[in-house]
Amino acid sequence: MDHEGHDGAARHWDEMYRSRPRVWSGRPNPQLVAEATGLEPGTALDLGCGEGADALWLAEQGWTVTAVDVSAVALKRAEQHAADSAAGSRITWLQRDLDAWAPEEQFDLVSAQFLHSTEAPWQRPHRVAADAVRPGGTLLIVGHHPDGPPPWRSTSDEDSHAEGHSHSHGGGGHAGSEMFFTAEQAAAELGIAPPGWHVDVATSRERAATGPDGQSATLADAVLRATRLQTLDG
């Protein structure tokens, strides 16, 4: 993405966050809790961290977290929330555009939660996520399943919901089912398979959620958790 595109994405998300005193619930995404609980803490990368609930939860479990978002407004809010926790010092906040950036280092856990976009294919940020997992580390991708997206979403607004957080860029481009994927599709597109990977979880899970205006719905999450295997040349 060029500089103008980066600025446009940042403006979009900054405006969205400024529109409300709090956008997300303040609780970690449930699939992150389900899949990361029990993992040995190490270094973690939280892509699209929003207001920081996932990053703070990971830090409270003992992880050293790098939390990334395109919105400076979201990151400032996240840092303020984390300052109230003793674990906040375990988090480094970075403003980066996931359509243009990739980390130089690798991590023990990379979490990519609801990185849907109407402006770019979903594969790009998830490839960034997969490439950032060190050998022996864990990749966790969670997205809206094509059969159970939020009923209140629109292609011209953020995919807001009070349970957890979601990062869907507004604007034209990809829309509808092209934004979403199954766990199996994600694994196939990203090459998450032997001999380089072991797929630990590839499933769909339903959960109750509350929309931005108090609507209730049952959503379906696509959940992919995989371990990058040690390689002979690694």
mmCIF file of C-alpha atoms in Angstrom:
data_model
loop_
_atom_site.group_PDB
_atom_site.id
_atom_site.type_symbol
_atom_site.label_atom_id
_atom_site.label_comp_id
_atom_site.label_asym_id
_atom_site.label_seq_id
_atom_site.Cartn_x
_atom_site.Cartn_y
_atom_site.Cartn_z
ATOM 1 C CA MET A 1 0.000 0.000 0.000
ATOM 2 C CA ASP A 2 1.322 3.499 -0.826
ATOM 3 C CA HIS A 3 1.629 6.320 1.706
ATOM 4 C CA GLU A 4 -1.711 7.784 0.659
ATOM 5 C CA GLY A 5 -3.387 4.426 1.228
ATOM 6 C CA HIS A 6 -1.800 4.148 4.656
ATOM 7 C CA ASP A 7 -2.999 7.628 5.585
ATOM 8 C CA GLY A 8 -6.504 6.787 4.381
ATOM 9 C CA ALA A 9 -6.705 3.638 6.496
ATOM 10 C CA ALA A 10 -5.378 5.479 9.533
ATOM 11 C CA ARG A 11 -7.882 8.311 9.066
ATOM 12 C CA HIS A 12 -10.753 5.855 8.669
ATOM 13 C CA TRP A 13 -9.958 4.053 11.896
ATOM 14 C CA ASP A 14 -9.075 7.188 13.828
ATOM 15 C CA GLU A 15 -12.458 8.671 12.923
ATOM 16 C CA MET A 16 -14.237 5.480 13.917
ATOM 17 C CA TYR A 17 -12.572 5.368 17.325
ATOM 18 C CA ARG A 18 -13.203 9.081 17.928
ATOM 19 C CA SER A 19 -16.904 8.527 17.242
ATOM 20 C CA ARG A 20 -17.369 6.588 20.494
ATOM 21 C CA PRO A 21 -15.743 6.724 23.909
ATOM 22 C CA ARG A 22 -15.331 2.935 23.712
ATOM 23 C CA VAL A 23 -15.795 0.777 20.619
ATOM 24 C CA TRP A 24 -15.125 -2.757 21.874
ATOM 25 C CA SER A 25 -16.208 -4.561 25.024
ATOM 26 C CA GLY A 26 -12.906 -4.356 26.881
ATOM 27 C CA ARG A 27 -12.856 -8.163 27.171
ATOM 28 C CA PRO A 28 -10.458 -10.429 25.258
ATOM 29 C CA ASN A 29 -11.772 -12.306 22.268
ATOM 30 C CA PRO A 30 -13.169 -15.636 23.508
ATOM 31 C CA GLN A 31 -11.348 -17.786 20.961
ATOM 32 C CA LEU A 32 -8.036 -16.271 22.020
ATOM 33 C CA VAL A 33 -8.776 -17.202 25.620
ATOM 34 C CA ALA A 34 -9.850 -20.703 24.592
ATOM 35 C CA GLU A 35 -6.795 -21.391 22.432
ATOM 36 C CA ALA A 36 -4.004 -19.536 24.241
ATOM 37 C CA THR A 37 -4.846 -20.666 27.758
ATOM 38 C CA GLY A 38 -2.323 -23.336 28.674
ATOM 39 C CA LEU A 39 0.351 -22.243 26.205
ATOM 40 C CA GLU A 40 3.751 -21.553 27.698
ATOM 41 C CA PRO A 41 4.121 -17.740 27.765
ATOM 42 C CA GLY A 42 6.809 -16.198 25.604
ATOM 43 C CA THR A 43 6.701 -13.458 23.009
ATOM 44 C CA ALA A 44 3.395 -12.640 21.330
ATOM 45 C CA LEU A 45 2.328 -10.493 18.377
ATOM 46 C CA ASP A 46 -1.241 -9.147 18.436
ATOM 47 C CA LEU A 47 -2.191 -7.902 14.974
ATOM 48 C CA GLY A 48 -5.000 -5.346 14.795
ATOM 49 C CA CYS A 49 -5.003 -4.850 18.549
ATOM 50 C CA GLY A 50 -7.663 -2.110 18.679
ATOM 51 C CA GLU A 51 -8.238 -0.865 22.220
ATOM 52 C CA GLY A 52 -5.900 -3.516 23.578
ATOM 53 C CA ALA A 53 -8.062 -6.067 25.409
ATOM 54 C CA ASP A 54 -6.355 -9.073 23.818
ATOM 55 C CA ALA A 55 -2.860 -7.666 24.321
ATOM 56 C CA LEU A 56 -3.553 -6.878 27.965
ATOM 57 C CA TRP A 57 -4.994 -10.336 28.600
ATOM 58 C CA LEU A 58 -1.920 -11.943 27.074
ATOM 59 C CA ALA A 59 0.370 -9.751 29.166
ATOM 60 C CA GLU A 60 -1.561 -10.713 32.288
ATOM 61 C CA GLN A 61 -0.891 -14.377 31.429
ATOM 62 C CA GLY A 62 2.848 -13.684 31.334
ATOM 63 C CA TRP A 63 3.412 -12.969 27.636
ATOM 64 C CA THR A 64 5.680 -10.191 26.374
ATOM 65 C CA VAL A 65 3.427 -8.604 23.749
ATOM 66 C CA THR A 66 3.927 -6.493 20.651
ATOM 67 C CA ALA A 67 0.529 -4.985 19.827
ATOM 68 C CA VAL A 68 -0.018 -3.455 16.393
ATOM 69 C CA ASP A 69 -2.775 -1.263 14.990
ATOM 70 C CA VAL A 70 -3.102 1.339 12.235
ATOM 71 C CA SER A 71 -5.051 3.758 14.452
ATOM 72 C CA ALA A 72 -3.121 6.117 16.702
ATOM 73 C CA VAL A 73 -6.366 6.878 18.535
ATOM 74 C CA ALA A 74 -6.925 3.198 19.324
ATOM 75 C CA LEU A 75 -3.348 2.736 20.468
ATOM 76 C CA LYS A 76 -3.478 5.741 22.784
ATOM 77 C CA ARG A 77 -6.680 4.397 24.304
ATOM 78 C CA ALA A 78 -5.151 0.926 24.641
ATOM 79 C CA GLU A 79 -2.027 2.273 26.311
ATOM 80 C CA GLN A 80 -4.153 4.238 28.784
ATOM 81 C CA HIS A 81 -6.142 1.118 29.664
ATOM 82 C CA ALA A 82 -2.986 -0.936 30.071
ATOM 83 C CA ALA A 83 -1.466 1.672 32.378
ATOM 84 C CA ASP A 84 -4.008 0.633 35.010
ATOM 85 C CA SER A 85 -2.599 -2.915 35.036
ATOM 86 C CA ALA A 86 0.668 -4.131 36.466
ATOM 87 C CA ALA A 87 1.052 -6.173 33.269
ATOM 88 C CA GLY A 88 0.879 -3.101 31.037
ATOM 89 C CA SER A 89 4.651 -2.729 31.038
ATOM 90 C CA ARG A 90 4.889 -6.058 29.175
ATOM 91 C CA ILE A 91 3.265 -4.528 26.070
ATOM 92 C CA THR A 92 4.906 -2.559 23.254
ATOM 93 C CA TRP A 93 2.421 -0.592 21.128
ATOM 94 C CA LEU A 94 3.181 -0.033 17.434
ATOM 95 C CA GLN A 95 1.265 1.986 14.842
ATOM 96 C CA ARG A 96 1.570 0.056 11.596
ATOM 97 C CA ASP A 97 -0.594 -0.613 8.541
ATOM 98 C CA LEU A 98 -0.966 -4.375 8.091
ATOM 99 C CA ASP A 99 -1.460 -3.931 4.343
ATOM 100 C CA ALA A 100 2.104 -2.579 4.056
ATOM 101 C CA TRP A 101 4.099 -3.763 7.090
ATOM 102 C CA ALA A 102 5.669 -6.992 8.287
ATOM 103 C CA PRO A 103 7.761 -7.528 11.418
ATOM 104 C CA GLU A 104 11.444 -8.343 11.130
ATOM 105 C CA GLU A 105 11.423 -10.707 14.113
ATOM 106 C CA GLN A 106 9.411 -13.853 14.836
ATOM 107 C CA PHE A 107 7.252 -14.668 17.855
ATOM 108 C CA ASP A 108 6.166 -17.603 19.999
ATOM 109 C CA LEU A 109 2.503 -16.701 19.416
ATOM 110 C CA VAL A 110 0.930 -14.646 16.641
ATOM 111 C CA SER A 111 -2.734 -13.762 17.041
ATOM 112 C CA ALA A 112 -4.772 -12.392 14.141
ATOM 113 C CA GLN A 113 -8.350 -11.765 15.255
ATOM 114 C CA PHE A 114 -10.990 -10.706 12.714
ATOM 115 C CA LEU A 115 -8.674 -9.048 10.190
ATOM 116 C CA HIS A 116 -11.392 -8.614 7.559
ATOM 117 C CA SER A 117 -11.176 -5.856 4.978
ATOM 118 C CA THR A 118 -13.388 -4.493 2.216
ATOM 119 C CA GLU A 119 -10.324 -2.822 0.676
ATOM 120 C CA ALA A 120 -7.818 -5.655 0.307
ATOM 121 C CA PRO A 121 -7.758 -9.463 0.174
ATOM 122 C CA TRP A 122 -7.813 -11.104 3.586
ATOM 123 C CA GLN A 123 -4.852 -13.294 2.667
ATOM 124 C CA ARG A 124 -2.184 -10.552 2.906
ATOM 125 C CA PRO A 125 -2.328 -9.708 6.628
ATOM 126 C CA HIS A 126 -2.740 -13.376 7.482
ATOM 127 C CA ARG A 127 0.391 -14.255 5.504
ATOM 128 C CA VAL A 128 2.179 -11.615 7.570
ATOM 129 C CA ALA A 129 0.855 -13.389 10.656
ATOM 130 C CA ALA A 130 2.003 -16.828 9.510
ATOM 131 C CA ASP A 131 5.469 -15.606 8.504
ATOM 132 C CA ALA A 132 5.914 -14.020 11.943
ATOM 133 C CA VAL A 133 5.651 -17.344 13.822
ATOM 134 C CA ARG A 134 8.969 -18.781 14.931
ATOM 135 C CA PRO A 135 9.689 -22.535 14.583
ATOM 136 C CA GLY A 136 7.915 -24.216 17.469
ATOM 137 C CA GLY A 137 5.539 -21.263 17.843
ATOM 138 C CA THR A 138 1.781 -20.957 17.488
ATOM 139 C CA LEU A 139 -0.345 -19.221 14.856
ATOM 140 C CA LEU A 140 -3.905 -18.320 15.842
ATOM 141 C CA ILE A 141 -6.267 -16.968 13.190
ATOM 142 C CA VAL A 142 -9.877 -16.198 14.061
ATOM 143 C CA GLY A 143 -12.379 -14.722 11.636
ATOM 144 C CA HIS A 144 -16.047 -14.477 10.866
ATOM 145 C CA HIS A 145 -17.200 -17.691 9.189
ATOM 146 C CA PRO A 146 -18.985 -17.107 5.848
ATOM 147 C CA ASP A 147 -22.091 -18.850 7.233
ATOM 148 C CA GLY A 148 -22.344 -16.700 10.348
ATOM 149 C CA PRO A 149 -21.197 -13.079 9.897
ATOM 150 C CA PRO A 150 -22.584 -10.346 12.145
ATOM 151 C CA PRO A 151 -26.094 -9.443 10.913
ATOM 152 C CA TRP A 152 -25.493 -5.773 11.715
ATOM 153 C CA ARG A 153 -22.397 -5.419 9.551
ATOM 154 C CA SER A 154 -22.386 -3.329 6.385
ATOM 155 C CA THR A 155 -19.816 -2.909 3.632
ATOM 156 C CA SER A 156 -19.546 0.819 4.356
ATOM 157 C CA ASP A 157 -18.951 0.709 8.090
ATOM 158 C CA GLU A 158 -16.765 -1.091 10.576
ATOM 159 C CA ASP A 159 -17.731 -4.584 11.599
ATOM 160 C CA SER A 160 -18.426 -3.518 15.160
ATOM 161 C CA HIS A 161 -19.603 -5.824 17.884
ATOM 162 C CA ALA A 162 -19.461 -5.473 21.603
ATOM 163 C CA GLU A 163 -18.054 -8.945 22.193
ATOM 164 C CA GLY A 164 -14.350 -8.803 21.439
ATOM 165 C CA HIS A 165 -13.126 -6.713 18.527
ATOM 166 C CA SER A 166 -13.031 -6.832 14.768
ATOM 167 C CA HIS A 167 -11.027 -4.924 12.209
ATOM 168 C CA SER A 168 -12.906 -4.466 8.942
ATOM 169 C CA HIS A 169 -11.809 -1.528 6.853
ATOM 170 C CA GLY A 170 -14.661 0.484 5.383
ATOM 171 C CA GLY A 171 -14.817 1.576 1.774
ATOM 172 C CA GLY A 172 -15.106 -0.108 -1.575
ATOM 173 C CA GLY A 173 -13.440 -3.228 -2.924
ATOM 174 C CA HIS A 174 -13.928 -6.680 -1.533
ATOM 175 C CA ALA A 175 -17.315 -7.231 0.088
ATOM 176 C CA GLY A 176 -19.750 -9.907 1.106
ATOM 177 C CA SER A 177 -18.518 -13.478 1.325
ATOM 178 C CA GLU A 178 -15.125 -12.559 -0.202
ATOM 179 C CA MET A 179 -14.236 -10.918 3.118
ATOM 180 C CA PHE A 180 -14.767 -14.107 5.107
ATOM 181 C CA PHE A 181 -13.183 -17.546 5.208
ATOM 182 C CA THR A 182 -13.391 -20.946 6.825
ATOM 183 C CA ALA A 183 -10.512 -22.319 8.863
ATOM 184 C CA GLU A 184 -9.879 -24.852 6.112
ATOM 185 C CA GLN A 185 -9.744 -22.127 3.466
ATOM 186 C CA ALA A 186 -7.303 -20.116 5.549
ATOM 187 C CA ALA A 187 -5.049 -23.136 6.006
ATOM 188 C CA ALA A 188 -5.109 -23.950 2.292
ATOM 189 C CA GLU A 189 -4.492 -20.357 1.147
ATOM 190 C CA LEU A 190 -1.614 -19.826 3.571
ATOM 191 C CA GLY A 191 0.003 -23.238 3.147
ATOM 192 C CA ILE A 192 -0.592 -24.202 6.766
ATOM 193 C CA ALA A 193 0.093 -27.924 6.333
ATOM 194 C CA PRO A 194 2.853 -30.515 6.766
ATOM 195 C CA PRO A 195 5.805 -30.571 6.612
ATOM 196 C CA GLY A 196 6.085 -26.969 7.738
ATOM 197 C CA TRP A 197 3.071 -26.869 10.032
ATOM 198 C CA HIS A 198 0.933 -29.023 12.264
ATOM 199 C CA VAL A 199 -2.718 -27.989 12.313
ATOM 200 C CA ASP A 200 -3.926 -28.230 15.902
ATOM 201 C CA VAL A 201 -7.424 -26.784 15.445
ATOM 202 C CA ALA A 202 -9.435 -26.043 12.302
ATOM 203 C CA THR A 203 -13.079 -25.567 13.136
ATOM 204 C CA SER A 204 -16.126 -23.320 13.336
ATOM 205 C CA ARG A 205 -17.585 -22.272 16.684
ATOM 206 C CA GLU A 206 -20.799 -20.474 17.471
ATOM 207 C CA ARG A 207 -20.959 -17.805 20.161
ATOM 208 C CA ALA A 208 -23.444 -15.258 21.436
ATOM 209 C CA ALA A 209 -22.611 -11.640 20.638
ATOM 210 C CA THR A 210 -24.055 -8.182 21.151
ATOM 211 C CA GLY A 211 -24.071 -5.586 18.385
ATOM 212 C CA PRO A 212 -23.174 -1.892 18.544
ATOM 213 C CA ASP A 213 -26.781 -0.930 19.266
ATOM 214 C CA GLY A 214 -27.500 -3.739 21.711
ATOM 215 C CA GLN A 215 -28.620 -6.341 19.154
ATOM 216 C CA SER A 216 -28.211 -9.983 20.095
ATOM 217 C CA ALA A 217 -27.097 -12.634 17.630
ATOM 218 C CA THR A 218 -25.319 -15.960 17.358
ATOM 219 C CA LEU A 219 -22.158 -15.652 15.296
ATOM 220 C CA ALA A 220 -19.913 -18.314 13.816
ATOM 221 C CA ASP A 221 -16.154 -17.966 14.192
ATOM 222 C CA ALA A 222 -13.618 -19.695 11.969
ATOM 223 C CA VAL A 223 -10.759 -20.821 14.219
ATOM 224 C CA LEU A 224 -7.360 -21.980 12.971
ATOM 225 C CA ARG A 225 -4.558 -22.787 15.402
ATOM 226 C CA ALA A 226 -1.341 -24.309 14.111
ATOM 227 C CA THR A 227 2.226 -24.979 15.248
ATOM 228 C CA ARG A 228 5.157 -24.117 13.006
ATOM 229 C CA LEU A 229 7.387 -27.187 12.955
ATOM 230 C CA GLN A 230 11.136 -27.214 13.380
ATOM 231 C CA THR A 231 12.818 -27.648 10.020
ATOM 232 C CA LEU A 232 16.117 -29.291 9.167
ATOM 233 C CA ASP A 233 17.528 -26.001 7.859
ATOM 234 C CA GLY A 234 15.936 -23.956 10.688
#
